[in-house]
Amino acid sequence: MTTQTVCRRPCWGTEFDNVRVGLSCGSVVELRPLRRGEERVLLAVFADLSPASRTRRYMTGLVRLPATMLRALTDVDGLRHVAWVASVRGRPVGIARSVLEEDGVAEIAVEVVDDYQRLGIASALVDAVTTVAAARGVRRVRATMTPDNEPSRRLISRIGVRFRLVDGQLEGEGSLRLLDPPRVDRRDVLALAARAAAGPPDAGYVPAAIA
């Protein structure tokens, strides 16, 4: 069994097209915006989720992602639909997203492959997407999850969502609170989001100014 020692403080840094966050001593995860139509990354993360993790993320035991769902999940614009991917040594290991459902209210979701769970990647991803969402005017957040997803419940509760059991699922909403202490350098996250938004059309983003 491999034992990993988790650093007590996040180590931050920006390198070109990603924001680097230290998770374990000597280990770094790289965060960046997901590009529109970047199905390969989404499929790689999905493939490395266990059946239980797929059920917790998608509320059903999907064997594969339907084409319509795949298109919707990669139809990001950096404004209404914000998604960031986490990679370790080039391997995509997690995705978080914020999807605007109505004025100022967004749905939050996060998934991390089983091999990299409980290392702080989910909290770094959630901090990144909520930082961008807040800059875009989001003031309230929602989430839905299975009752057995305790790590995600604790994390999403920290950003302001208050859960209750509804028809066998946990549903909740609340005023957005950014994680305290931060898990990412938020200035770097916003700078990278702005660069992605200002990129060429083939980069997969619709220009959108950071508030």
C-alpha positions as CSV (number, residue, x, y, z in Angstrom):
1,M,0.0,0.0,0.0
2,T,1.3,3.4,-1.0
3,T,1.1,6.1,1.7
4,Q,0.9,9.7,0.7
5,T,1.6,12.6,3.0
6,V,-0.7,15.5,2.3
7,C,0.8,19.0,2.6
8,R,-0.9,21.1,5.2
9,R,-0.8,24.2,2.9
10,P,-1.6,24.4,-0.8
11,C,1.4,25.3,-3.0
12,W,0.4,27.7,-5.8
13,G,1.8,28.6,-9.1
14,T,0.8,29.5,-12.6
15,E,2.6,28.0,-15.7
16,F,1.4,28.9,-19.1
17,D,-2.1,27.5,-19.5
18,N,-2.8,26.1,-16.1
19,V,-2.9,26.9,-12.4
20,R,-0.7,24.6,-10.4
21,V,-1.8,23.5,-6.9
22,G,0.4,21.3,-4.6
23,L,-1.6,18.5,-3.1
24,S,0.9,16.1,-1.7
25,C,4.5,16.8,-0.8
26,G,6.3,16.6,-4.1
27,S,3.0,16.2,-6.1
28,V,1.2,18.9,-8.1
29,V,-2.2,19.0,-9.8
30,E,-2.7,21.3,-12.7
31,L,-6.1,23.1,-13.2
32,R,-7.3,24.7,-16.4
33,P,-10.6,25.6,-18.1
34,L,-12.2,22.8,-20.1
35,R,-12.5,23.7,-23.7
36,R,-15.7,23.6,-25.7
37,G,-16.1,20.2,-27.3
38,E,-13.2,18.7,-25.4
39,E,-14.9,15.3,-25.2
40,R,-11.6,13.3,-24.9
41,V,-10.9,14.7,-21.4
42,L,-14.4,14.1,-20.2
43,L,-14.4,10.6,-21.4
44,A,-11.0,9.9,-19.8
45,V,-12.3,11.0,-16.4
46,F,-15.5,9.1,-16.8
47,A,-13.6,5.9,-17.8
48,D,-11.6,6.1,-14.5
49,L,-14.6,6.5,-12.3
50,S,-15.7,3.3,-10.5
51,P,-19.4,2.3,-10.9
52,A,-20.1,3.7,-7.4
53,S,-18.5,7.0,-8.3
54,R,-20.4,7.3,-11.5
55,T,-23.6,6.7,-9.6
56,R,-22.7,9.4,-7.1
57,R,-21.9,11.9,-9.9
58,Y,-24.6,11.2,-12.4
59,M,-27.3,9.8,-10.0
60,T,-27.4,6.6,-12.0
61,G,-25.0,3.8,-12.9
62,L,-24.1,4.8,-16.4
63,V,-21.9,2.4,-18.3
64,R,-21.2,5.1,-21.0
65,L,-22.1,8.7,-21.5
66,P,-24.9,9.2,-24.0
67,A,-23.9,11.4,-27.0
68,T,-26.5,14.0,-26.0
69,M,-25.1,14.2,-22.5
70,L,-21.5,14.3,-23.7
71,R,-22.3,17.2,-26.0
72,A,-24.1,19.1,-23.2
73,L,-21.3,18.5,-20.7
74,T,-18.7,19.9,-23.2
75,D,-20.8,22.8,-24.4
76,V,-18.9,25.2,-22.1
77,D,-18.6,29.0,-22.8
78,G,-16.8,30.2,-19.7
79,L,-19.8,32.4,-18.8
80,R,-23.0,30.5,-18.3
81,H,-21.3,27.1,-18.2
82,V,-17.9,27.1,-16.5
83,A,-15.9,23.9,-16.2
84,W,-12.4,23.2,-15.1
85,V,-10.3,20.1,-15.4
86,A,-7.6,18.8,-13.1
87,S,-4.7,16.8,-14.4
88,V,-1.8,15.0,-12.7
89,R,1.3,14.4,-14.9
90,G,-0.9,15.0,-18.0
91,R,-3.7,12.6,-16.9
92,P,-7.1,14.1,-16.4
93,V,-8.3,13.2,-13.0
94,G,-11.3,15.4,-12.2
95,I,-13.7,18.0,-13.5
96,A,-15.9,20.6,-11.7
97,R,-18.5,22.8,-13.3
98,S,-20.8,25.7,-12.6
99,V,-23.9,25.9,-14.8
100,L,-26.1,29.0,-14.6
101,E,-29.7,28.0,-14.2
102,E,-31.3,31.4,-13.6
103,D,-30.1,34.9,-13.0
104,G,-27.4,34.7,-10.3
105,V,-28.0,31.0,-9.4
106,A,-25.7,28.2,-10.6
107,E,-25.7,24.4,-10.2
108,I,-22.3,23.0,-8.9
109,A,-21.0,19.5,-9.6
110,V,-17.6,17.8,-9.2
111,E,-16.1,14.5,-10.0
112,V,-12.6,13.0,-9.2
113,V,-11.4,9.6,-10.3
114,D,-11.1,7.0,-7.6
115,D,-7.3,6.8,-7.6
116,Y,-7.1,10.5,-6.7
117,Q,-9.9,11.0,-4.3
118,R,-9.4,12.4,-0.8
119,L,-6.3,14.4,-1.8
120,G,-7.9,17.8,-2.0
121,I,-8.4,17.9,-5.8
122,A,-12.2,18.3,-5.5
123,S,-11.8,21.3,-3.2
124,A,-9.3,22.9,-5.5
125,L,-11.6,22.4,-8.5
126,V,-14.6,23.7,-6.7
127,D,-12.7,26.7,-5.5
128,A,-11.7,27.4,-9.1
129,V,-15.1,27.2,-10.6
130,T,-16.8,29.1,-7.8
131,T,-14.2,31.8,-8.1
132,V,-15.0,32.3,-11.8
133,A,-18.7,32.0,-11.2
134,A,-18.7,34.7,-8.5
135,A,-16.8,36.9,-10.9
136,R,-19.6,36.3,-13.4
137,G,-22.3,37.4,-11.0
138,V,-23.3,34.1,-9.4
139,R,-24.6,34.8,-5.9
140,R,-26.4,31.5,-5.0
141,V,-25.4,27.9,-5.7
142,R,-27.3,24.6,-5.9
143,A,-26.3,21.0,-5.9
144,T,-27.9,17.5,-6.0
145,M,-26.2,14.3,-4.9
146,T,-26.8,10.8,-3.5
147,P,-27.1,10.6,0.3
148,D,-24.0,8.3,0.6
149,N,-21.7,11.0,-1.0
150,E,-20.5,12.3,2.3
151,P,-17.2,13.9,1.1
152,S,-19.0,15.9,-1.5
153,R,-21.8,16.9,0.9
154,R,-19.2,18.3,3.3
155,L,-17.3,20.1,0.6
156,I,-20.4,21.6,-1.1
157,S,-21.8,22.6,2.3
158,R,-18.7,24.7,2.8
159,I,-19.6,26.9,-0.2
160,G,-23.0,27.7,1.3
161,V,-25.4,24.9,0.1
162,R,-27.8,23.6,2.8
163,F,-29.0,20.1,1.9
164,R,-32.2,18.3,2.7
165,L,-33.4,14.8,1.7
166,V,-35.9,15.0,-1.2
167,D,-37.2,11.8,-2.8
168,G,-34.2,9.8,-1.8
169,Q,-31.7,12.4,-2.9
170,L,-29.9,15.3,-1.2
171,E,-30.8,18.6,-2.7
172,G,-29.8,22.1,-1.6
173,E,-29.3,25.7,-2.3
174,G,-27.7,28.6,-0.5
175,S,-25.7,31.9,-0.8
176,L,-22.4,31.3,-2.4
177,R,-19.4,31.4,0.0
178,L,-15.9,31.0,-1.5
179,L,-13.8,28.4,0.4
180,D,-11.9,29.7,3.4
181,P,-9.0,29.3,3.4
182,P,-8.6,29.3,-0.4
183,R,-7.5,26.2,-2.2
184,V,-6.2,28.0,-5.3
185,D,-4.7,31.4,-6.0
186,R,-7.8,33.2,-7.2
187,R,-6.0,35.9,-9.0
188,D,-4.3,33.2,-11.1
189,V,-7.6,31.5,-11.7
190,L,-9.3,34.7,-12.9
191,A,-6.3,35.6,-15.0
192,L,-6.3,32.2,-16.7
193,A,-10.1,32.4,-17.2
194,A,-9.7,35.8,-18.9
195,R,-6.9,34.5,-21.2
196,A,-9.1,31.6,-22.2
197,A,-12.0,33.9,-22.9
198,A,-9.8,36.1,-25.0
199,G,-8.3,33.2,-27.0
200,P,-8.8,32.6,-30.7
201,P,-12.2,31.2,-31.8
202,D,-10.8,27.7,-32.2
203,A,-9.8,27.6,-28.5
204,G,-13.5,26.8,-27.8
205,Y,-14.5,29.8,-25.8
206,V,-17.0,32.7,-26.3
207,P,-15.3,35.9,-25.2
208,A,-16.6,37.0,-21.8
209,A,-15.1,39.6,-19.6
210,I,-14.2,38.9,-16.0
211,A,-16.3,41.1,-13.7
